[in-house]
Short mmCIF file of C-alpha atoms in Angstrom, two decimals:
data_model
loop_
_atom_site.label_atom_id
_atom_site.label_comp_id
_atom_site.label_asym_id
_atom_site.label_seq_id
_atom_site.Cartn_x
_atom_site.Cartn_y
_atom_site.Cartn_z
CA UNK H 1 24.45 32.09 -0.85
CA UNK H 2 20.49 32.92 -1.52
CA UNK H 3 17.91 33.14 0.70
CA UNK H 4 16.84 29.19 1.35
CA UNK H 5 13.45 28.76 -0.55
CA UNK H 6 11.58 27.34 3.02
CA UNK H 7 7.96 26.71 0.20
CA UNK H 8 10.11 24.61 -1.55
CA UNK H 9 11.84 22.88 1.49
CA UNK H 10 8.13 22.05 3.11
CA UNK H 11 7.16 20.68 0.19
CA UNK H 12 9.98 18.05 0.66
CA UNK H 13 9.21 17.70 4.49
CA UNK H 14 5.35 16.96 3.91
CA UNK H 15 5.80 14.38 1.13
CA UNK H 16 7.89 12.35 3.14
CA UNK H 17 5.91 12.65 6.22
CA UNK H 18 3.38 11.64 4.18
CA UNK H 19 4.85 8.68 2.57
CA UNK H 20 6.94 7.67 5.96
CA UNK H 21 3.19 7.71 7.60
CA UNK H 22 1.56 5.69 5.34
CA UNK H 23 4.48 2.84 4.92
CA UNK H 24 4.56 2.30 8.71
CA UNK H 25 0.38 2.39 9.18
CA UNK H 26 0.54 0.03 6.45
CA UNK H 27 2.93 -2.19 7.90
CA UNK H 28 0.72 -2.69 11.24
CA UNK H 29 -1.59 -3.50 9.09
CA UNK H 30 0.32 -6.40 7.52
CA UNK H 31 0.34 -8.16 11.21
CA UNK H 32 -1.02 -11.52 11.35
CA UNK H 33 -3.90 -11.39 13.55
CA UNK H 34 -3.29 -12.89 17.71
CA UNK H 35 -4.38 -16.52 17.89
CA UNK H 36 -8.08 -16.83 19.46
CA UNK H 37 -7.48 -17.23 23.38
CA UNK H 38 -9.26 -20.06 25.18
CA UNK H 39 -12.72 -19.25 26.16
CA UNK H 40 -12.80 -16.12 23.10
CA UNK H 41 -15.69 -16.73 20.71
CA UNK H 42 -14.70 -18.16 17.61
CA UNK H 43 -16.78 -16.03 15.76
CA UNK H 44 -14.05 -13.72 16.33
CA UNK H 45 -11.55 -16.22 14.26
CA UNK H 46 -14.07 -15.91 11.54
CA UNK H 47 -13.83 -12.04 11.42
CA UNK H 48 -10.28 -11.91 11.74
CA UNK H 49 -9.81 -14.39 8.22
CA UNK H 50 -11.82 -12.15 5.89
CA UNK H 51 -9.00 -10.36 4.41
CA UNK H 52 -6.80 -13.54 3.68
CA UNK H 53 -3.76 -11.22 2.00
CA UNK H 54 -2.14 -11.71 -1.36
CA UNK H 55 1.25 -13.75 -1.48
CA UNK H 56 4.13 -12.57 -3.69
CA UNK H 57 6.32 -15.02 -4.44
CA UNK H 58 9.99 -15.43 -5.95
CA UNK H 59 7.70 -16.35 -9.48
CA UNK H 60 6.16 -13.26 -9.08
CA UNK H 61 8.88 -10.89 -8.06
CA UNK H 62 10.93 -11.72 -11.63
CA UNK H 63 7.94 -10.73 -13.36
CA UNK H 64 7.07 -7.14 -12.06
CA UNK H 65 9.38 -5.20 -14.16
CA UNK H 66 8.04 -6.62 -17.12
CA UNK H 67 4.38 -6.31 -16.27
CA UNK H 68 5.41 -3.04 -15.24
CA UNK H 69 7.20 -2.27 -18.17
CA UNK H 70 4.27 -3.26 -20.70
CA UNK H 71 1.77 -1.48 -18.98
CA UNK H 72 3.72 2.03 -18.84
CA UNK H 73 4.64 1.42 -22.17
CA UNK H 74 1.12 0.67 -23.49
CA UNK H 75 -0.54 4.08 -21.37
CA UNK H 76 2.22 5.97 -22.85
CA UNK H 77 1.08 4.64 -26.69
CA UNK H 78 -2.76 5.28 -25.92
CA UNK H 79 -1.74 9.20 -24.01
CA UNK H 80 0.43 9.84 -27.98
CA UNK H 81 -1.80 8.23 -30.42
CA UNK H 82 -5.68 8.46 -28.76
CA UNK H 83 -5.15 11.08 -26.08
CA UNK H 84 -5.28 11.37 -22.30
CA UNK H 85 -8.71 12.46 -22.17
CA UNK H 86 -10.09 8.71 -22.51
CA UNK H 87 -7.38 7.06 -20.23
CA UNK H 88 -8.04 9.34 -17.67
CA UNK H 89 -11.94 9.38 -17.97
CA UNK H 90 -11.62 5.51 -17.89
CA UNK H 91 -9.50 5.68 -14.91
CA UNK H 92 -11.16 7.94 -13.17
CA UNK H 93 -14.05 6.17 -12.72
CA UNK H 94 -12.25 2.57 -11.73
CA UNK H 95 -10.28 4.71 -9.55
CA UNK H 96 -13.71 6.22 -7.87
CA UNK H 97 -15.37 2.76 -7.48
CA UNK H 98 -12.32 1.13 -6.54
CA UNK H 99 -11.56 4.06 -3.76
CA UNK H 100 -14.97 3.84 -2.25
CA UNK H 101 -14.00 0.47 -1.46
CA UNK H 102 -10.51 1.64 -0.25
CA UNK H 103 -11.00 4.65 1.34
CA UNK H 104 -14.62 2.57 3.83
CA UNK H 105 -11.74 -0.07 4.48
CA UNK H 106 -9.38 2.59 5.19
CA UNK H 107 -11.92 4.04 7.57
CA UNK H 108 -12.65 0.67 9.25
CA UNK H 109 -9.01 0.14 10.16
CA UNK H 110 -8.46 3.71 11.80
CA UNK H 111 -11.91 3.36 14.13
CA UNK H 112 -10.60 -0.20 15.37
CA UNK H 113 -6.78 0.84 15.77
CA UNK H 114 -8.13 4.18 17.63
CA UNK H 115 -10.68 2.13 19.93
CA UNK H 116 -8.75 -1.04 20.46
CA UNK H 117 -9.56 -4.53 19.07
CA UNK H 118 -10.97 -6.05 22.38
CA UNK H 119 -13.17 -3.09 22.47
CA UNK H 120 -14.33 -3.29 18.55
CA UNK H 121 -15.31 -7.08 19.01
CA UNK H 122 -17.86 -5.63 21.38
CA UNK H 123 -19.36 -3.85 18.38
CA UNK H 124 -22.58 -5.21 17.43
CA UNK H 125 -21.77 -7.51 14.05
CA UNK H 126 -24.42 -8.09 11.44
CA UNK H 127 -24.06 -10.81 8.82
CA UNK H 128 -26.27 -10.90 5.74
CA UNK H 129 -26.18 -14.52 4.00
CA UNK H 130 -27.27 -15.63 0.68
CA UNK H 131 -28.35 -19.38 1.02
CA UNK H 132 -29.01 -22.05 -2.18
CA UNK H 133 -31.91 -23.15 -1.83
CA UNK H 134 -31.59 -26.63 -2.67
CA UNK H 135 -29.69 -27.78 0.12
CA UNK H 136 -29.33 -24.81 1.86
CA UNK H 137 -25.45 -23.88 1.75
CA UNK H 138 -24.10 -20.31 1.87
CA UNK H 139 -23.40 -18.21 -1.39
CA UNK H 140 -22.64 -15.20 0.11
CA UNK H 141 -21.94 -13.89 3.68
CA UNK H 142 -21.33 -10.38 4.04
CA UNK H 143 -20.69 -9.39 7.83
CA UNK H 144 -19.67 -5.93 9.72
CA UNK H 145 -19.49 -4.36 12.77
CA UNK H 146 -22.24 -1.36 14.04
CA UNK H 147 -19.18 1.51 13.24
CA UNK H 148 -18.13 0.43 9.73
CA UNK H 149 -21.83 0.63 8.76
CA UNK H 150 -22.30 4.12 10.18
CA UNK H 151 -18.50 4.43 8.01
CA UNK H 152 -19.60 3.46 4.54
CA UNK H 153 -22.13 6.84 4.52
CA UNK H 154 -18.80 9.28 4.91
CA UNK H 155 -16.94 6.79 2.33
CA UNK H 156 -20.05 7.22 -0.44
CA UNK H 157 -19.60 11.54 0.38
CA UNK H 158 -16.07 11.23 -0.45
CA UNK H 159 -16.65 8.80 -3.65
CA UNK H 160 -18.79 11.68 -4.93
CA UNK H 161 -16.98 14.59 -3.85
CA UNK H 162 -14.13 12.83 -5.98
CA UNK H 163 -16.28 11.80 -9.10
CA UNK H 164 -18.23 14.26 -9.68
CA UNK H 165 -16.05 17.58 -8.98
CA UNK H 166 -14.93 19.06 -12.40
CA UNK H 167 -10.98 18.82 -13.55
CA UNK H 168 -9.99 22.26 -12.45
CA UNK H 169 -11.66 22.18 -9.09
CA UNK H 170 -10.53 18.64 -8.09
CA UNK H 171 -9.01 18.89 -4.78
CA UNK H 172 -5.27 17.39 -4.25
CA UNK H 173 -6.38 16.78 -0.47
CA UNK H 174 -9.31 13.95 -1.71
CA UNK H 175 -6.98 12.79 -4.32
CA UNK H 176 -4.06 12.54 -1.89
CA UNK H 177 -6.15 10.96 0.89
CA UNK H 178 -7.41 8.48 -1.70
CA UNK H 179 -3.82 7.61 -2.96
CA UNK H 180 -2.95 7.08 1.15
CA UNK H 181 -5.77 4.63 1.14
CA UNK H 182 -4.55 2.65 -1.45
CA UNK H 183 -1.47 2.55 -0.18
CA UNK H 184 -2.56 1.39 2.93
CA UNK H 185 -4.65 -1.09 1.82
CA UNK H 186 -1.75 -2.60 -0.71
CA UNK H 187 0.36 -3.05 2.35
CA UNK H 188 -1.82 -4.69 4.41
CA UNK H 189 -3.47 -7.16 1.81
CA UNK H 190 -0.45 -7.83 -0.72
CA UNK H 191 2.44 -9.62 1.25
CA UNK H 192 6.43 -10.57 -0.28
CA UNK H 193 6.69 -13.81 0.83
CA UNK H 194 10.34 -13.89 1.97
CA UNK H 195 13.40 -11.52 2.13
CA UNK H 196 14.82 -13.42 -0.82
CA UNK H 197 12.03 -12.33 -2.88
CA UNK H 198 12.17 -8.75 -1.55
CA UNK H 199 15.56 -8.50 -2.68
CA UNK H 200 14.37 -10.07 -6.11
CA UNK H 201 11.85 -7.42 -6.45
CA UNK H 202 13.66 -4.12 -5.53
CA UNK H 203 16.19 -5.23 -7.72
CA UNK H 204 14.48 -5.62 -10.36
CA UNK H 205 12.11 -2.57 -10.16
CA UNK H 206 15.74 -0.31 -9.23
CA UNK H 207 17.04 -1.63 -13.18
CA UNK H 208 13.58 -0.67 -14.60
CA UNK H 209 13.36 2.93 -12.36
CA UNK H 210 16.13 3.62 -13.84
CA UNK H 211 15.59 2.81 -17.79
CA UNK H 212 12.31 4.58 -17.83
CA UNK H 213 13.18 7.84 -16.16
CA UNK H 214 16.83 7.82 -17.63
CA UNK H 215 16.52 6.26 -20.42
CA UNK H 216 13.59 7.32 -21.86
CA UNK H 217 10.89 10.47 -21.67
CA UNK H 218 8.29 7.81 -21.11
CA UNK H 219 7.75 7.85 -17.20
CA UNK H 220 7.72 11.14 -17.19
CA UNK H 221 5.41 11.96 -19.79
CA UNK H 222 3.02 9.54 -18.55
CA UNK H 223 3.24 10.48 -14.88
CA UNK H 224 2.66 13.89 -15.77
CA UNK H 225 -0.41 13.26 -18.07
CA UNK H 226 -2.77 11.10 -15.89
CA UNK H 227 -4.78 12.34 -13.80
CA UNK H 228 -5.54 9.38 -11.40
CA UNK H 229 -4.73 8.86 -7.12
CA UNK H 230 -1.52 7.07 -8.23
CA UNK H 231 0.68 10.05 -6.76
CA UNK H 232 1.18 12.20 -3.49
CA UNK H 233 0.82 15.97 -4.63
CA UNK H 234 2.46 18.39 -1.95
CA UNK H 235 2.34 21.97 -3.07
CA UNK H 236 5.52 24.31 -3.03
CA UNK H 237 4.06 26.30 -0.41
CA UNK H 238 3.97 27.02 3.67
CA UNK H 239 0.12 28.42 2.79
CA UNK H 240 -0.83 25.20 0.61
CA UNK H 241 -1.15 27.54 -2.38
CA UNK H 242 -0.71 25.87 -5.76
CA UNK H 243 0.83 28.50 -7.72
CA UNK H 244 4.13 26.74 -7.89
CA UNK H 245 2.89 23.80 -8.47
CA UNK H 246 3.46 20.63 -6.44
CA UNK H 247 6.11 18.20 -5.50
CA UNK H 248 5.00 14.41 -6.67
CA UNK H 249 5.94 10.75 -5.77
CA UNK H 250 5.01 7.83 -7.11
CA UNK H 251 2.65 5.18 -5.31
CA UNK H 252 5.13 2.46 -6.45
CA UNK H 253 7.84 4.66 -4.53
CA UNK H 254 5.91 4.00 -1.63
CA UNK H 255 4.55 0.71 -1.85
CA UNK H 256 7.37 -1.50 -3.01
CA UNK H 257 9.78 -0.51 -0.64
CA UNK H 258 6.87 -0.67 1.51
CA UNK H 259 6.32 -4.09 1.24
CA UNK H 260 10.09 -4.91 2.06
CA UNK H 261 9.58 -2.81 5.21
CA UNK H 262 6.56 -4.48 6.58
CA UNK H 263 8.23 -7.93 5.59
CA UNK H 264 10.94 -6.66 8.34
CA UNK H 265 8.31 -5.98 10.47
CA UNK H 266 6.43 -9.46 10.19
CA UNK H 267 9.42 -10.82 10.65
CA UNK H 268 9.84 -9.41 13.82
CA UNK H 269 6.60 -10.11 15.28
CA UNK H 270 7.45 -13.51 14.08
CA UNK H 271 10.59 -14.18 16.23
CA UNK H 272 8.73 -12.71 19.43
CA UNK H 273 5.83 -14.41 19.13
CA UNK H 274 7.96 -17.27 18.71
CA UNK H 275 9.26 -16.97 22.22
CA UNK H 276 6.19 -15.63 24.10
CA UNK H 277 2.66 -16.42 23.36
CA UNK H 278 1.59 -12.94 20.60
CA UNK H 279 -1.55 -10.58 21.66
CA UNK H 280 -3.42 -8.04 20.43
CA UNK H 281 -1.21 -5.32 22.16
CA UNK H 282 1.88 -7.36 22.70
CA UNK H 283 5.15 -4.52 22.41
CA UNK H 284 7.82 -6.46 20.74
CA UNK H 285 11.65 -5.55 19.34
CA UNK H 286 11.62 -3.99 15.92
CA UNK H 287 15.48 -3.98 15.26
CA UNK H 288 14.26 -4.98 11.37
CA UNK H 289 12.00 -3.17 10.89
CA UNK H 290 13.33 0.30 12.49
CA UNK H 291 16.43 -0.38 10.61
CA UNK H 292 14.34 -0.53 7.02
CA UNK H 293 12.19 2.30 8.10
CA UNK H 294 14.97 4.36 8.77
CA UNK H 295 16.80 3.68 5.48
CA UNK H 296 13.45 4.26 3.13
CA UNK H 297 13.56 7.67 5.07
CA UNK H 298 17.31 8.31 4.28
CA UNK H 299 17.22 7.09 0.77
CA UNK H 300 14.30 9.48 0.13
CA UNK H 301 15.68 12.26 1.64
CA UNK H 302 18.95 11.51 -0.86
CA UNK H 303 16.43 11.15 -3.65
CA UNK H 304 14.99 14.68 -3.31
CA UNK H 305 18.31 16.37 -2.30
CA UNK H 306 19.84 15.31 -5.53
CA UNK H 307 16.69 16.10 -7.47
CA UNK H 308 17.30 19.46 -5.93
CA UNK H 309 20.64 19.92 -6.80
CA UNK H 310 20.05 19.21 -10.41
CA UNK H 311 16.45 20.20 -10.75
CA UNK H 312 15.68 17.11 -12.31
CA UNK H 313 13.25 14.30 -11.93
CA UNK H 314 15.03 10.92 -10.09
CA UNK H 315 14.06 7.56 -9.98
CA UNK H 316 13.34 6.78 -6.05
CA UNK H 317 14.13 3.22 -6.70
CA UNK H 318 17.79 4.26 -7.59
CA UNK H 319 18.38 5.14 -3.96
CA UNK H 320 15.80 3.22 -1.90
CA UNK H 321 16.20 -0.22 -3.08
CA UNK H 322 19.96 -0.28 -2.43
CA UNK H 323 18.89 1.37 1.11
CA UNK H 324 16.37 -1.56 2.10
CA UNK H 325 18.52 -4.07 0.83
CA UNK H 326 21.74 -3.06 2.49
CA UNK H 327 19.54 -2.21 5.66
CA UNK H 328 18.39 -5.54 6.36
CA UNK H 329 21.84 -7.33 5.19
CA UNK H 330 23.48 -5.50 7.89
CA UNK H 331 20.98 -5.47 10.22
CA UNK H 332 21.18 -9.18 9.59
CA UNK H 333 24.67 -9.37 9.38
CA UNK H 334 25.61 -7.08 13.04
CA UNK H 335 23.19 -9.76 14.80
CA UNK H 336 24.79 -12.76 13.09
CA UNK H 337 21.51 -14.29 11.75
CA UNK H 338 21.76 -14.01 8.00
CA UNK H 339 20.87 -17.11 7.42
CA UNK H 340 17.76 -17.49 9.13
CA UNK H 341 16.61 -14.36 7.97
CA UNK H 342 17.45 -15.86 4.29
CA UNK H 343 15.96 -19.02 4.69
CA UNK H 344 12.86 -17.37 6.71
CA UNK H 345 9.45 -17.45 4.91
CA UNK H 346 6.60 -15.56 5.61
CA UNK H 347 4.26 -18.21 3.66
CA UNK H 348 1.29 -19.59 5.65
CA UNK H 349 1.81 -23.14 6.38
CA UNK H 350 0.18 -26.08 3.88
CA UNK H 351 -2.31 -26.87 6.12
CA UNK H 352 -3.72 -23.72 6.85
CA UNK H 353 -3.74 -22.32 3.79
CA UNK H 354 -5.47 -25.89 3.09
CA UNK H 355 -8.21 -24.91 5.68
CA UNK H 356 -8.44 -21.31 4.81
CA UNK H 357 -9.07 -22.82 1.17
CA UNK H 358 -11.71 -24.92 2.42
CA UNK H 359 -13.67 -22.14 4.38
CA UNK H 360 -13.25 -19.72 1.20
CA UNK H 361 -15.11 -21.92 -0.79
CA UNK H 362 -17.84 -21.56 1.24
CA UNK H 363 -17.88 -18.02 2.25
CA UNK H 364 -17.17 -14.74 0.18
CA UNK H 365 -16.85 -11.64 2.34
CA UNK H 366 -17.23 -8.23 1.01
CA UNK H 367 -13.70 -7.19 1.92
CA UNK H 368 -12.48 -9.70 -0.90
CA UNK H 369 -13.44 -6.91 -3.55
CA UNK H 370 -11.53 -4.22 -2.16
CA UNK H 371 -8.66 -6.95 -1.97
CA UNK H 372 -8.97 -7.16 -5.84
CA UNK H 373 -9.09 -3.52 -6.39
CA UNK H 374 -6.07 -3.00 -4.51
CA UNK H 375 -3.93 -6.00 -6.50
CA UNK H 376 -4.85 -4.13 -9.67
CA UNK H 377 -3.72 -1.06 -8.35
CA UNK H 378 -0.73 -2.23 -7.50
CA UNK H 379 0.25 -3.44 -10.92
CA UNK H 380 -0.80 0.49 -11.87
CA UNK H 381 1.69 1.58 -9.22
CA UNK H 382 4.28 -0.39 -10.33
CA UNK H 383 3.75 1.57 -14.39
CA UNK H 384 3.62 4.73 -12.04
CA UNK H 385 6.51 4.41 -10.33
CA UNK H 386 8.03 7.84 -11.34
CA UNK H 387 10.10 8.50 -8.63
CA UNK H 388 10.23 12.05 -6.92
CA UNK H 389 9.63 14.96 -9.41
CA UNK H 390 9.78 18.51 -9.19
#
């Protein structure tokens, strides 16, 4: 037996630290915010409704392979016939603009988790409105706290840093803390609806995973041609020296089972706050979501041992959809509530959505374009999705 290759073996540990991190930061995130408390000002209510996330649906979930599939297949047709020079220059700079955005959001959400939100709301909050001036209604309303203006400084360094650094010196660190942004941000603004349409969605993406790594060169040859924050880098190294290269997965290997996990977690939240009235730092039972974390980690772990053993790229979907799925069907299953859990949906009800409809038409907030960005990022994810490769 050889001596174990320990550069090689770190490389595996940090990636999935990495993606484990982000998945379960993201699926905080994905909390619905506490009702306002009698007496709390409702300004606060205001604040909380700015980043209104993005529902995916049943509808939706049937379509994502295909979307998915198009748009790999139509990079892979521009990288053979134009060249990879223009797709990445064009992405690189919608990746730059749309990671300022991600990474000041980013930002905003580690500041308030780290000081608490009772003690953020304290924050002084500045609102700049844009009013018609024929009757006087609102256009625009942009509002923040004191802290995410002194924020958006360090996020316009690292936009530069980023956009303006040549090819060769392009460092993975900014391009790996951009790619943790996004995902971030994707879990906490784009939300699966229900665990039926989870289960629709994995499925789907674990049939197309496997076609376009297996069945074709075209994953791979795209994956390995752009260079865009759609990918964790972790170099084959205890030092952090690149000479070996790097281990890679896929931001769609990260967010789409991510979204299943934070589902679990919602889910959660939802049956305690069902029984007790839910606060900002309410501790609640996360027999879901624990149980989906803990698979994602297992079925990556599988993922990388068998690309390992036959030192060959593997779709992550292969082995973490089944693992999500099966986790919450048992988990569901061993507590004898598979049919609530089935039948549960994570939709807002009519009239509130109704309401939140109403108030949107009024208002825009600034968060809404970083909401955007990360939507069409997704759909980039979901072309990206290249599994773990060596």
């Amino acid at each position: 037996m050889g001596t174990p290759d320990w550069d090689l073996f770190s490389s595996y540990a940090g990636l999935l630290t990495l993606a484990s991190a982000s998945i379960y930061a993201g699926s905080f995130g994905s909390l619905p915010n506490p009702k306002r408390k009698p007496g709390q000002n409702p300004s606060d209510d205001e604040e909380n409704e700015e980043d209104e996330p993005e529902r995916v649906s049943s509808e939706d979930a049937w379509l994502f392979p295909l979307i998915g599939s198009v748009t790999l297949l139509g990079l892979y047709l521009v990288i053979k016939y134009v060249g990879k020079e223009w797709i990445n220059w064009i992405l690189g700079w919608y990746f730059s603009f749309a990671g300022l955005g991600s990474i000041w959001k980013s930002s905003i959400a580690a500041v308030s988790f780290t000081v608490g939100s009772e003690r953020w709301k304290k924050f002084e909050k500045y609102t700049f409105k844009i009013h018609r001036h024929s009757d006087s209604s609102v256009l625009l309303s942009l509002s923040a706290r004191s802290p995410s203006l002194y924020l958006f400084p360090f996020s316009l360094l690292f936009f530069a840093l980023y956009t303006f650094a040549s090819t060769d010196r392009k460092s993975v660190l900014l391009s790996d803390i951009l790619s943790l942004s996004f995902s971030h941000n994707a879990l906490s603004l784009i939300r699966i609806d229900s665990f039926k349409t989870g289960t629709i969605l994995l499925s789907g993406l674990f049939f197309y995973d496997i076609w376009w790594v297996f069945g074709t060169k075209v994953m791979v040859e795209v994956a390995t041609s752009l260079d865009a924050p759609i990918k964790l880098l972790w170099p084959k190294s205890l030092t952090f020296a690149d000479t070996r290269g790097y281990t890679m997965l896929g931001l769609g290997d990260i967010v789409i089972p991510g979204m299943f996990i934070a589902l679990a977690l919602r889910y959660d939240y939802h049956r305690f706050s069902e029984k007790s009235p839910a606060t900002a730092n309410a501790k609640f039972r996360k027999p879901y979501f624990y149980a989906s974390l803990a698979a994602y980690i297992s079925g990556l772990v599988v993922t990388v041992s068998v690309m390992h053993f036959f030192g060959k790229a593997q779709p992550a979907l292969l082995y973490l959809s089944p693992a999500c799925i099966l986790s919450f069907l048992t988990t569901a299953l061993v507590r004898g509530e598979l049919a609530d859990t089935w039948a549960w949906s994570d939709a807002p009800a009519p009239a509130a959505a109704a309401d939140h409809q109403a108030k949107g038409a009024d208002t825009n907030h600034m968060d809404g374009v970083v909401q955007e960005g990360e939507k069409a990022a997704l759909t980039d994810e979901a072309a990206m999705d290249v599994g773990a490769a060596q």
